[in-house]
CSV table of C-alpha atoms in Angstrom, one decimal:
chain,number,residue,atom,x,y,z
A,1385,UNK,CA,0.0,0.0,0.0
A,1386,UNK,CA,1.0,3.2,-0.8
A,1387,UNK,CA,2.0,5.6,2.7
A,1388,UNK,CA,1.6,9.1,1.2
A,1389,UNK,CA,-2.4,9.8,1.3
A,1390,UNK,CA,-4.7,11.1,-1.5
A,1391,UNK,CA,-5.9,14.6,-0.9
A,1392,UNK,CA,-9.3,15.5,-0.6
A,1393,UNK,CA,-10.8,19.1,-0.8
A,1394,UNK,CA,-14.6,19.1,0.3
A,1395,UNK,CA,-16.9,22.1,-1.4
A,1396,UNK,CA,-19.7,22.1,0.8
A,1397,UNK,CA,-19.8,20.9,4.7
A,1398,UNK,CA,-23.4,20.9,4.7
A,1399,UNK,CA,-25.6,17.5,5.7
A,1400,UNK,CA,-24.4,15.8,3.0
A,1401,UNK,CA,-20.6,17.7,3.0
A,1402,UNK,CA,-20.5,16.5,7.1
A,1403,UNK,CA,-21.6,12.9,6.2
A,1404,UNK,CA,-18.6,12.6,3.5
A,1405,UNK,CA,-16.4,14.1,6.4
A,1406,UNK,CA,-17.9,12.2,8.8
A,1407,UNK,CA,-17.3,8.9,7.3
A,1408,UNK,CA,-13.7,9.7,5.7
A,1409,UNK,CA,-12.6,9.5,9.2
A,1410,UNK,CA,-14.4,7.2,11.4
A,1411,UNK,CA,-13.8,4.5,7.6
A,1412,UNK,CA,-10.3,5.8,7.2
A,1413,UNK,CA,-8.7,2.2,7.4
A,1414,UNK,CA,-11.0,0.9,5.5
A,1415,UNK,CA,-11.2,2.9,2.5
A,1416,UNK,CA,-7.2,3.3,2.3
A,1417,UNK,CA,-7.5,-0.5,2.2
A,1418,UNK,CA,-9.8,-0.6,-0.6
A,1419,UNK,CA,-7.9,2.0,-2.5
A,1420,UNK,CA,-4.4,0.6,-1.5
A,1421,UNK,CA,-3.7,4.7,-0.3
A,1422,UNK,CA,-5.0,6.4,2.9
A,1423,UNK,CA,-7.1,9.3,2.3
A,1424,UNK,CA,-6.8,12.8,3.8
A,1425,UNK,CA,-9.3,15.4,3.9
A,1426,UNK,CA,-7.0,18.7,2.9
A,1427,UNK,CA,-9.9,21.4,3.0
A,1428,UNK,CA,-12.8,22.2,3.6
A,1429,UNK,CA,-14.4,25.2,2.0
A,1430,UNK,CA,-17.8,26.4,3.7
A,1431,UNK,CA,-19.9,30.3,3.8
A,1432,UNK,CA,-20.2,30.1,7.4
A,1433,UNK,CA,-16.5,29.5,8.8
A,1434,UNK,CA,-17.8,30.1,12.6
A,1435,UNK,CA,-19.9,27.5,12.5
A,1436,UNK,CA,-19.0,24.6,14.9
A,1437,UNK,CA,-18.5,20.8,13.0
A,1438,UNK,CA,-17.6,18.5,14.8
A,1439,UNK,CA,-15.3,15.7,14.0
A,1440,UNK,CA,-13.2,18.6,11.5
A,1441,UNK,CA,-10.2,20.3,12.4
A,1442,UNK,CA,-11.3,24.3,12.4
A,1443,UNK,CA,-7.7,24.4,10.7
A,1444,UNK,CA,-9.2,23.1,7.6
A,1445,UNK,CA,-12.2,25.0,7.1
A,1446,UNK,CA,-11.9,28.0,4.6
A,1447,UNK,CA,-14.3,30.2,2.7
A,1448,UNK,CA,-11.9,30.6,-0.3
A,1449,UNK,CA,-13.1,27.4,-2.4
A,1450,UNK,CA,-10.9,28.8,-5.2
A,1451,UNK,CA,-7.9,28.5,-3.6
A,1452,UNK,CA,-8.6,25.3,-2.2
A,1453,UNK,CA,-8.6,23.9,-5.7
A,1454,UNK,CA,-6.2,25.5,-7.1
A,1455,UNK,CA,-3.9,24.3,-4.7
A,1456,UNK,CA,-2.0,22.1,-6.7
A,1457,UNK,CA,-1.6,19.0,-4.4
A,1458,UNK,CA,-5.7,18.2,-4.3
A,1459,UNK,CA,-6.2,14.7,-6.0
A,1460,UNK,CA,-10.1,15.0,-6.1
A,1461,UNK,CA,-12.6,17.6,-5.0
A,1462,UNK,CA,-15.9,16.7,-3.7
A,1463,UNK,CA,-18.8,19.4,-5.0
A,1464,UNK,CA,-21.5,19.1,-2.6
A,1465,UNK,CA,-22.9,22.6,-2.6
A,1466,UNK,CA,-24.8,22.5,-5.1
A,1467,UNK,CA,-26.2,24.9,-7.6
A,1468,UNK,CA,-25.1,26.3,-11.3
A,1469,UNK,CA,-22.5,28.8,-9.7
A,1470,UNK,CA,-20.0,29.0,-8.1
A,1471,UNK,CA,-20.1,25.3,-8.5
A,1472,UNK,CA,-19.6,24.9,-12.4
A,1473,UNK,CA,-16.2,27.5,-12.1
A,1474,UNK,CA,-14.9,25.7,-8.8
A,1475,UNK,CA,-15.2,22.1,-11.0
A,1476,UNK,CA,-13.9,23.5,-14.4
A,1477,UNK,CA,-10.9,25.2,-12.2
A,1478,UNK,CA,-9.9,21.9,-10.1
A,1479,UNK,CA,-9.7,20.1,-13.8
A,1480,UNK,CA,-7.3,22.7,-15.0
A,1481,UNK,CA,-5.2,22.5,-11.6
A,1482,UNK,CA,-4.4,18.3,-11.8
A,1483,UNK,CA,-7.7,17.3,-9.5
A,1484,UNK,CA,-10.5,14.7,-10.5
A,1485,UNK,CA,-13.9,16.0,-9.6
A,1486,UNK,CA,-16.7,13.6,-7.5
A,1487,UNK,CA,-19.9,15.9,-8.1
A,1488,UNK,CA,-23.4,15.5,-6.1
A,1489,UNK,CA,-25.0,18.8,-8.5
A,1490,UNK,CA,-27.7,17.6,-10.2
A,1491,UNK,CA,-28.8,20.6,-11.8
A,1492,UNK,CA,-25.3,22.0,-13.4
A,1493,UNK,CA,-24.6,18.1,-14.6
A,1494,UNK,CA,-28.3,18.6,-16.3
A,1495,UNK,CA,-27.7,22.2,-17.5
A,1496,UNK,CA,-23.8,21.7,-18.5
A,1497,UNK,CA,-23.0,18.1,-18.2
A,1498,UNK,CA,-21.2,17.8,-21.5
A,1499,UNK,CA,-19.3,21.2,-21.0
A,1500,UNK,CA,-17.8,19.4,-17.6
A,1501,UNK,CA,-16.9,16.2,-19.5
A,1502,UNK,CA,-15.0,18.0,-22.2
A,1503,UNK,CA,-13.3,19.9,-20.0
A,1504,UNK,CA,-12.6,16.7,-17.6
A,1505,UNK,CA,-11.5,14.9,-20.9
A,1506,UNK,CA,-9.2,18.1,-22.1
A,1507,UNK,CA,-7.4,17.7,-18.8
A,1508,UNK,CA,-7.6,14.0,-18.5
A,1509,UNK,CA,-9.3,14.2,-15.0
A,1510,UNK,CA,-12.7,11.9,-13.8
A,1511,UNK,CA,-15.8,13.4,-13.0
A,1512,UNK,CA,-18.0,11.0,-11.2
A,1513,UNK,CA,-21.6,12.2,-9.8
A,1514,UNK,CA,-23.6,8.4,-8.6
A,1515,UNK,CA,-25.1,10.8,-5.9
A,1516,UNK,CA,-26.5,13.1,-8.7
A,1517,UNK,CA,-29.4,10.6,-9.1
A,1518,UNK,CA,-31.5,8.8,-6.4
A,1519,UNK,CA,-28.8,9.0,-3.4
A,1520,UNK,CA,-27.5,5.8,-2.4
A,1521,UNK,CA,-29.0,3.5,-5.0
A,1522,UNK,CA,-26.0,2.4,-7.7
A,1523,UNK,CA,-27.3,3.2,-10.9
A,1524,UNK,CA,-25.4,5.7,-13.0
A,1525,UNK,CA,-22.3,3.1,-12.8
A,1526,UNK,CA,-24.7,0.4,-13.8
A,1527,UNK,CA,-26.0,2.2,-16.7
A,1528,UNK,CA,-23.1,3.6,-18.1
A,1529,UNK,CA,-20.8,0.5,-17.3
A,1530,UNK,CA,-22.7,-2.8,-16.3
A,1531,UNK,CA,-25.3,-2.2,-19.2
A,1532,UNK,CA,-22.7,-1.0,-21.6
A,1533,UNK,CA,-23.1,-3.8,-23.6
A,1534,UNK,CA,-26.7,-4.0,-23.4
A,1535,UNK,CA,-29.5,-1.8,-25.5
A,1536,UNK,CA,-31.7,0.4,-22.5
A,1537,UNK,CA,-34.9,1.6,-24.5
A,1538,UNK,CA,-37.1,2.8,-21.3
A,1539,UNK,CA,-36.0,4.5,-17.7
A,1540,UNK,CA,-38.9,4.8,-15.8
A,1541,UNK,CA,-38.6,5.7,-11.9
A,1542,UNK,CA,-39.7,7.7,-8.7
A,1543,UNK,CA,-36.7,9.9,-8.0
A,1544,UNK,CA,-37.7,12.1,-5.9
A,1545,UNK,CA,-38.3,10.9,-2.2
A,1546,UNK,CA,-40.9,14.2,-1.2
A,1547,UNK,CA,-42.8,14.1,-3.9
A,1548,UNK,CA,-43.4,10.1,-3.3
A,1549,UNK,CA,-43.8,10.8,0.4
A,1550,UNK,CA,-46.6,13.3,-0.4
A,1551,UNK,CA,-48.2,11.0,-3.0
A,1552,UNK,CA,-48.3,8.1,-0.6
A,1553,UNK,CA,-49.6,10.0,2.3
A,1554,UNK,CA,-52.6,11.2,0.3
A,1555,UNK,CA,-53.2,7.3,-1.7
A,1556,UNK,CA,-53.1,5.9,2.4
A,1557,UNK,CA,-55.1,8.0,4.4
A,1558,UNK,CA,-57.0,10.7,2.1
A,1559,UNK,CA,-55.0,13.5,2.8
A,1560,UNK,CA,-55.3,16.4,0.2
A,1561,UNK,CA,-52.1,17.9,-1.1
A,1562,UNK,CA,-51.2,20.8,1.2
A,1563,UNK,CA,-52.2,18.7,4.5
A,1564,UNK,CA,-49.6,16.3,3.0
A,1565,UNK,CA,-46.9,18.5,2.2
A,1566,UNK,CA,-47.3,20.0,5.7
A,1567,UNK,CA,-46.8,17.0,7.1
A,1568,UNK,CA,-44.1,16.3,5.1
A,1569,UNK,CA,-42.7,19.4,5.6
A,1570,UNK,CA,-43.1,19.0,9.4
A,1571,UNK,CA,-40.9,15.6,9.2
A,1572,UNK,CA,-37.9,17.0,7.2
A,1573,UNK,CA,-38.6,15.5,4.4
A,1574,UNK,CA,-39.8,19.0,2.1
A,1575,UNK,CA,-37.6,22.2,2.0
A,1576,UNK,CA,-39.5,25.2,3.4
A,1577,UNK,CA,-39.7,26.1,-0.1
A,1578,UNK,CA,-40.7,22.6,-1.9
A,1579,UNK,CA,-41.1,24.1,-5.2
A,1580,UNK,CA,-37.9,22.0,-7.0
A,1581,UNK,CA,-39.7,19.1,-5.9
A,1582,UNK,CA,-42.8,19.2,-6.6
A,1583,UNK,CA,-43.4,21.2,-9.7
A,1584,UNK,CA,-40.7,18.7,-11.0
A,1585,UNK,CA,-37.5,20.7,-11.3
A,1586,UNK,CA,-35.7,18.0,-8.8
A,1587,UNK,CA,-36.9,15.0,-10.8
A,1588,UNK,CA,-36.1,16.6,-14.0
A,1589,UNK,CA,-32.9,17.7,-13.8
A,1590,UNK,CA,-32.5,13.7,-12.4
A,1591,UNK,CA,-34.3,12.4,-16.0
A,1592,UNK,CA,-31.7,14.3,-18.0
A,1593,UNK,CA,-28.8,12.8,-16.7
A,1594,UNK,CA,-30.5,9.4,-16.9
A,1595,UNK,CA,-31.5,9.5,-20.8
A,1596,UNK,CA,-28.0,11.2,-21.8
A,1597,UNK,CA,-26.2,8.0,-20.1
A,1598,UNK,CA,-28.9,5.3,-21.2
A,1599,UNK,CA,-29.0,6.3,-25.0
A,1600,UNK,CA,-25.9,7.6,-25.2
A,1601,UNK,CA,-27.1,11.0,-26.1
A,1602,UNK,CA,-26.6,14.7,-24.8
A,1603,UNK,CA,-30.1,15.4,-23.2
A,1604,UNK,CA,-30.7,19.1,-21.3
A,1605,UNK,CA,-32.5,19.8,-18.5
A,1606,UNK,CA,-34.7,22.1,-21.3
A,1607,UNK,CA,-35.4,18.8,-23.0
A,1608,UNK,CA,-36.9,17.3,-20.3
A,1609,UNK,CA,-40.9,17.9,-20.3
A,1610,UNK,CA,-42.1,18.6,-16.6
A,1611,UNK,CA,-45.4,18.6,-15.1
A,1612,UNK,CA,-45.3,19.1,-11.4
A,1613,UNK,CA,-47.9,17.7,-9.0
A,1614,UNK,CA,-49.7,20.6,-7.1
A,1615,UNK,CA,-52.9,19.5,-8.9
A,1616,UNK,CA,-53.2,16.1,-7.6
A,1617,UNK,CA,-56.4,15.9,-5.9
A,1618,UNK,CA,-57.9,13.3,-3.6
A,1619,UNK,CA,-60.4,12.9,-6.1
A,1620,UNK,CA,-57.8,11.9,-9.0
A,1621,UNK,CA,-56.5,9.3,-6.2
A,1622,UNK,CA,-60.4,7.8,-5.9
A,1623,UNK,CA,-60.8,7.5,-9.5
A,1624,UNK,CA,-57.2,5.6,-9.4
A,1625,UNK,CA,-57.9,2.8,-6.7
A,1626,UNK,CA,-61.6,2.7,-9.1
A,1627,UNK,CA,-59.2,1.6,-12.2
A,1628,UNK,CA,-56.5,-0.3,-9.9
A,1629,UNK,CA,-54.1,2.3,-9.9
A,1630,UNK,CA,-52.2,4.6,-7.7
A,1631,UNK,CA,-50.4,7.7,-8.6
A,1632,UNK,CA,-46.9,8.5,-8.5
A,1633,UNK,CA,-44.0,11.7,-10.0
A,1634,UNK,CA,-42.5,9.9,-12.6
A,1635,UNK,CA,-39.1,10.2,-14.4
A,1636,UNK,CA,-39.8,8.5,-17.7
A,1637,UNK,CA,-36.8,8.1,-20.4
A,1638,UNK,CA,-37.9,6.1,-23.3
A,1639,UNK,CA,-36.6,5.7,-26.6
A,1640,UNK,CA,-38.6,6.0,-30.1
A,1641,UNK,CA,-40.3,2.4,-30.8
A,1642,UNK,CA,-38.2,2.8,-34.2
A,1643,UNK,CA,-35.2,3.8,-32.7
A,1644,UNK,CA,-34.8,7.1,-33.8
A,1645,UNK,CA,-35.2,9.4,-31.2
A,1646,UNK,CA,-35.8,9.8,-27.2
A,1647,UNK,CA,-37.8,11.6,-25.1
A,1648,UNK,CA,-37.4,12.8,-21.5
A,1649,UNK,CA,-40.3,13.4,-19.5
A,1650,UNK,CA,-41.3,14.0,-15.8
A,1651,UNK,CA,-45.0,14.2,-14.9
A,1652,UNK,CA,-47.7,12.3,-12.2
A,1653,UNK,CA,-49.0,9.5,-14.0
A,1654,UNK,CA,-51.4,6.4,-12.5
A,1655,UNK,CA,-49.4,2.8,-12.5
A,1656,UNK,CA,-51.3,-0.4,-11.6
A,1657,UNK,CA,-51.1,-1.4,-8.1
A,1658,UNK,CA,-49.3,-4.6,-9.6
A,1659,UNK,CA,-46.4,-2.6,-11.2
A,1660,UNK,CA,-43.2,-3.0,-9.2
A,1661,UNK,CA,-43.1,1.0,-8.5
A,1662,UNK,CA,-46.6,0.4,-6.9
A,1663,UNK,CA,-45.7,-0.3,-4.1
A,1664,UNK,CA,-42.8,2.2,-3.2
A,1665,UNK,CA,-44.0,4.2,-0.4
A,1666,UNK,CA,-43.0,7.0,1.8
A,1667,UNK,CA,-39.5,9.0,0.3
A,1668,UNK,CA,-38.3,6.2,-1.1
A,1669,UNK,CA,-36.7,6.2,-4.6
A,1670,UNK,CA,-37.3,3.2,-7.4
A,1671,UNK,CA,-35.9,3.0,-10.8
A,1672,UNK,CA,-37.2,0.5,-13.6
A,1673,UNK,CA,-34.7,0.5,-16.5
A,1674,UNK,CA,-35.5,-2.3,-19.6
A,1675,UNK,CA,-32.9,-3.4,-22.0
A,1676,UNK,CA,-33.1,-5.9,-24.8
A,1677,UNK,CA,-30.9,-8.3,-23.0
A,1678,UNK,CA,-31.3,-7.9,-19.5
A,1679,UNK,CA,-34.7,-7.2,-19.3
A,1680,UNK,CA,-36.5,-5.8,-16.6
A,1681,UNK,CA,-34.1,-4.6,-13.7
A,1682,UNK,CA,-35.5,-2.7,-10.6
A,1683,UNK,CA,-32.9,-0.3,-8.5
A,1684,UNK,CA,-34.6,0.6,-4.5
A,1685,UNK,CA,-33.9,2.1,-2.1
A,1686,UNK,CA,-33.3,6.1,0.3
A,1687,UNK,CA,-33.2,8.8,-2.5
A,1688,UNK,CA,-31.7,11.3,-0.3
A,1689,UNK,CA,-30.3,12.3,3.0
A,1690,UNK,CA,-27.1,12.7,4.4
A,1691,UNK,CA,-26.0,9.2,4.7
A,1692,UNK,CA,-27.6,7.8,1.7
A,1693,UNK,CA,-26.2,10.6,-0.7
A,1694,UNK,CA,-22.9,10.4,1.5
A,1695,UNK,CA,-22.4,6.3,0.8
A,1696,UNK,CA,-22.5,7.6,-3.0
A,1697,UNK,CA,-20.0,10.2,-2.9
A,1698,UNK,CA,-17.9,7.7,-0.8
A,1699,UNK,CA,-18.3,5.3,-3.7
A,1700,UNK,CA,-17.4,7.6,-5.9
A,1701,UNK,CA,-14.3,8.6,-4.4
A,1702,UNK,CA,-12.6,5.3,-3.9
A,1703,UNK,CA,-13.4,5.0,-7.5
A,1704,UNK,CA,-11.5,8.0,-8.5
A,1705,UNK,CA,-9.1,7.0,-5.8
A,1706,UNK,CA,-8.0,4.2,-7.5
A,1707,UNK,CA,-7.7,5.8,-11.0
A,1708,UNK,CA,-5.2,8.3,-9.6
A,1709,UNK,CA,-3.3,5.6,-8.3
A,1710,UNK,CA,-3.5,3.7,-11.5
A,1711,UNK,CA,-2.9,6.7,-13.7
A,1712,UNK,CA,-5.9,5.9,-15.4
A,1713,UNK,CA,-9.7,7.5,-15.5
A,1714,UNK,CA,-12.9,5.9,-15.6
A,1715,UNK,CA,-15.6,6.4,-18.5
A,1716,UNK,CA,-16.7,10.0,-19.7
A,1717,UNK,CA,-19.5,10.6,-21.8
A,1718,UNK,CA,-21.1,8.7,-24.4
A,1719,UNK,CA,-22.9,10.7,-26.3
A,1720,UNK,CA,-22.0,8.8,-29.8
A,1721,UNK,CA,-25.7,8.2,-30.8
A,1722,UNK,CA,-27.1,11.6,-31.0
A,1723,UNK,CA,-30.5,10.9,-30.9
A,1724,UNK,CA,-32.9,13.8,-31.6
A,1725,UNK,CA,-35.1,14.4,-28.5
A,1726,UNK,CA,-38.9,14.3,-29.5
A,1727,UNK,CA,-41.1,16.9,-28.1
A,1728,UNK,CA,-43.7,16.2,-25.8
A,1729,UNK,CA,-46.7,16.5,-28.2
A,1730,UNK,CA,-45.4,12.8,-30.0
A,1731,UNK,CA,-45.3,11.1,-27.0
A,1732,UNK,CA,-47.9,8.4,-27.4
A,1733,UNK,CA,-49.4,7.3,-24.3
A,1734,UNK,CA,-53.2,6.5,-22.3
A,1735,UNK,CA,-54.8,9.0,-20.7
A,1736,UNK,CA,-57.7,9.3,-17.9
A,1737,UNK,CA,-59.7,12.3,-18.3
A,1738,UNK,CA,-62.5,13.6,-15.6
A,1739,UNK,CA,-65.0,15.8,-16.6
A,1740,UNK,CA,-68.2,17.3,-15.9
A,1741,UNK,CA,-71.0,17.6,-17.8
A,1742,UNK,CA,-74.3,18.2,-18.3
A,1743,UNK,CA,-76.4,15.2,-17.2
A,1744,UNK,CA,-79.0,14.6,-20.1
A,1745,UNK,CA,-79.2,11.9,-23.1
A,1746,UNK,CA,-76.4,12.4,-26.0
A,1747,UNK,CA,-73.7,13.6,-24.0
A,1748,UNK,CA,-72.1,10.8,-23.9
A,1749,UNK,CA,-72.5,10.1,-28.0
A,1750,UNK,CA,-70.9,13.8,-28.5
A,1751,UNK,CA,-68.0,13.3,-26.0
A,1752,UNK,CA,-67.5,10.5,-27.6
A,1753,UNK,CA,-67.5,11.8,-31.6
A,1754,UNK,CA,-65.1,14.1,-30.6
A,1755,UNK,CA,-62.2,11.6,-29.8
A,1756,UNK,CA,-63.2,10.0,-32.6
A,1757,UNK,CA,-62.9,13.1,-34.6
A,1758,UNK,CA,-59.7,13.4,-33.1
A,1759,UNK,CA,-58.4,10.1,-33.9
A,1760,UNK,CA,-57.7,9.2,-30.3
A,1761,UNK,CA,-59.5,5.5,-29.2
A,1762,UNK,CA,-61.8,5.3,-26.1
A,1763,UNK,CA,-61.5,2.5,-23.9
A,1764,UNK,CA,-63.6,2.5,-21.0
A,1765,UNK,CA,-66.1,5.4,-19.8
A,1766,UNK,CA,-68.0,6.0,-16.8
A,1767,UNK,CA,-70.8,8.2,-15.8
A,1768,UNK,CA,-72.2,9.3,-12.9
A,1769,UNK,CA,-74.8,11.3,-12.2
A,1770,UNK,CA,-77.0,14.0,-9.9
A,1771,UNK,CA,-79.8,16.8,-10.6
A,1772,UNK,CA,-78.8,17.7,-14.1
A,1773,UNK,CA,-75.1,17.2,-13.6
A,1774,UNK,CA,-73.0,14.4,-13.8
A,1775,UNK,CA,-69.0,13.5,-14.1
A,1776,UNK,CA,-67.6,11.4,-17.2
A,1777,UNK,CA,-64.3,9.4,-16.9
A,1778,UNK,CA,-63.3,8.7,-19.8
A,1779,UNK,CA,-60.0,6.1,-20.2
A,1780,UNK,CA,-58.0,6.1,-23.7
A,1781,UNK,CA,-56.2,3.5,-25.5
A,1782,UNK,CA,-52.3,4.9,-26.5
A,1783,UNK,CA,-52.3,8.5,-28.6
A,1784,UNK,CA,-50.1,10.8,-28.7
A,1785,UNK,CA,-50.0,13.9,-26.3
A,1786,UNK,CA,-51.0,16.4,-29.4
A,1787,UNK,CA,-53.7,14.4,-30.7
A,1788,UNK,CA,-55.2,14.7,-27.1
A,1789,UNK,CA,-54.9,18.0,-26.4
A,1790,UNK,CA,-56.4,18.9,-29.7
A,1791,UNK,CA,-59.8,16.5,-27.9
A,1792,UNK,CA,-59.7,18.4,-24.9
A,1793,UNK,CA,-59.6,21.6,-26.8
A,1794,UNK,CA,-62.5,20.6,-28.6
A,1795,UNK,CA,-64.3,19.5,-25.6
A,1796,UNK,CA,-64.0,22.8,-24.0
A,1797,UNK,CA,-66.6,24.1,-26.8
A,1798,UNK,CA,-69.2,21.9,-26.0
A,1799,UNK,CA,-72.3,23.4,-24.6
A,1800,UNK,CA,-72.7,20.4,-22.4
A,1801,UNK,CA,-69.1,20.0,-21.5
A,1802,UNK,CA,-68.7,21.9,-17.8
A,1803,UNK,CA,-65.4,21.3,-17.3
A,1804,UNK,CA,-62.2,19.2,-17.9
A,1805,UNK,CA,-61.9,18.3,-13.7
A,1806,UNK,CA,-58.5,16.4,-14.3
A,1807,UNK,CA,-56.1,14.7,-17.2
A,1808,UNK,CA,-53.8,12.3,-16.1
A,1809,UNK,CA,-51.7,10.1,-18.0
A,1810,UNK,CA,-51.5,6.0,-17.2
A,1811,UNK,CA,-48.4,4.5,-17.4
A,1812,UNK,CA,-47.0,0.9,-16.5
A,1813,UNK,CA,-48.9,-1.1,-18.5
């Protein structure tokens, strides 16, 4: 084993930054065991440089992050604060100045991901980020190396743990959607400001960096389609357990049936209660990935936290680790195939649509002619009714998400059409 350590710098000593210091020290042996080096924490650059953490030697602690990179000596930099800047200059600046880069930033590896792997590449440095997507569940390495070989055409998860917390809360008890996010709020689990989570921003940014690795093709966080889930109603969970569904955020990456394009998509849709993703309750995170040879593969577990996100970062590290001792680097991106991303309005998919309507002979024969008209298939309707009004569920076969919205469009101009109560997408067949 190598004697002299590996030097760390840490960007970020918040409750994922203390985790990573946390367990750099109390697993020292261990990890300089599996990387055949000890490790040493260097730095530590933080806003708040009064603030007491324990287990770190004040000595450390800095509020100059770009001198702590620039340093010279650092052989990887762990960037766990987060956001588009200063975290994209801090990364690009430790690549220039000899230091491999394990990442965490979701939102700058969707917005600039390929920008950071060029500039990785240029300077022959790694830039690993497993903790990017769904905290402690492996599944960036095993997409981008244990499925290499393999064909992905579909990434469908939950990967976001409040949203799913929410979502579950109101499916078990009957919650509506602010007493759920209070409580949800109340336990930790939703920011004071939730709005990244759930109007989709989280899970998006999460989708992008999925379908760029599965299909080998540079997808943006502005290619992504998101829908967030504000509107979910306890109503839209009733007519879900009447059809054998549940409803859940979903990250959906799917390529073209002909193989000539992807899509990226984050939106609530209903799943059957015997779908594997089902059952994953509270702010738990699931991933479904399908491949021609593997098949169907299902990755579970804690989407975030400080531990969870920290046993990534960790992985990550010895990873790097061992490529600096090798004088090697891991895989970069893969963006060969190139595939156009399809907008939203070809997606074909089924659809559940509430809506209320006048309750008197031949509504049902004109809601009906205008799908028709429209080219989209019906597949099951129900009607119920009370003193001249009545609400009409109407379930599609697949169409695609223009040919809809040109029905409900048309729907809106019929004199005995009320209103479109809800439209919700059914996924998981």
């Amino acid at each position: 084993m190598r004697t002299r350590p590996l030097k760390v710098a840490l960007l970020g000593c918040g409750v994922v930054g203390s985790e990573v210091a946390r367990i750099m020290t109390t697993h020292a042996d261990d990890l300089a065991a599996r990387i055949g080096a000890p490790v040493e924490l260097a730095g530590v650059a933080v806003r708040r440089p009064d603030k007491v953490r324990e287990g770190i030697d004040p000595a450390l602690v800095t509020t100059d992050a770009t001198a702590l990179v620039k340093r010279g000596d650092i052989d990887v930099v762990v960037e766990v604060i987060g956001g588009i800047e200063p975290a994209r200059t801090l990364i690009t600046t430790a690549f220039e100045h000899g230091a491999s880069v394990v990442s965490a930033n979701k939102a700058l590896l969707a917005q600039d991901g390929a920008d950071l792997h060029a500039a990785a590449g240029a300077n022959n440095k790694d830039l690993y980020y497993e903790a990017a997507v769904a905290g402690a569940i492996p599944l960036i390495r095993p997409l981008r190396e244990s499925l290499a070989g393999d064909k992905v055409n579909r990434v469908l998860g939950i990967v976001n743990g409040t949203t799913n917390f929410i979502l579950d809360k109101m499916d078990s008890t009957g919650a509506g959607y602010q007493e759920a996010l209070d409580e949800a709020t109340a336990l930790g689990y939703a920011e004071a400001d939730p709005t990244a989570d759930v109007e989709g921003f989280d899970a998006a940014a999460k989708a992008a960096i999925l379908a760029g690795i599965a299909f080998h093709t540079r997808v943006r966080l502005d290619d992504v389609y998101r829908e967030g889930m504000t509107e979910v109603t306890a109503a839209d969970f009733a007519s879900a357990k009447e059809m054998g569904c549940t409803i859940k955020l979903l990250a959906i990456c799917e390529r073209a049936a002909d193989g000539g394009s992807v899509t990226a998509r984050v939106h609530p849709a209903m799943i059957p209660l015997t779908h594997p993703l089902a059952s994953v309750r509270g702010a738990y995170n699931a991933v479904f990935v399908e491949s021609d040879a593997a098949g169907q593969l299902m990755f579970y577990g804690p989407g975030a936290g400080g531990s969870p996100t920290a046993s990534a970062v960790l992985g990550d590290l010895v990873a790097v680790c061992r490529n600096r001792l090798s004088n090697a680097t891991g895989p970069g991106e893969s963006a060969y195939a190139a595939l156009p991303v399809s907008p939203m309005g070809e997606v074909v998919t089924r659809y559940h649509i509430s809506l209320d309507v006048a309750d008197k002979p031949g509504v049902l024969a004109q809601v009906a002619t205008v799908f028709a008209e429209h080219g989209v298939s019906i597949d099951t309707v129900r009607q119920q009714g009370k003193d001249g009004e009545a609400s009409l569920v109407v379930v599609t076969h697949r169409a695609s998400d223009a040919s809809l919205s040109g029905t409900v469009e048309a729907l809106r101009k019929l004199d005995t059409v009320r209103g479109v109560a809800s439209i919700m997408r059914v996924e998981g067949e």
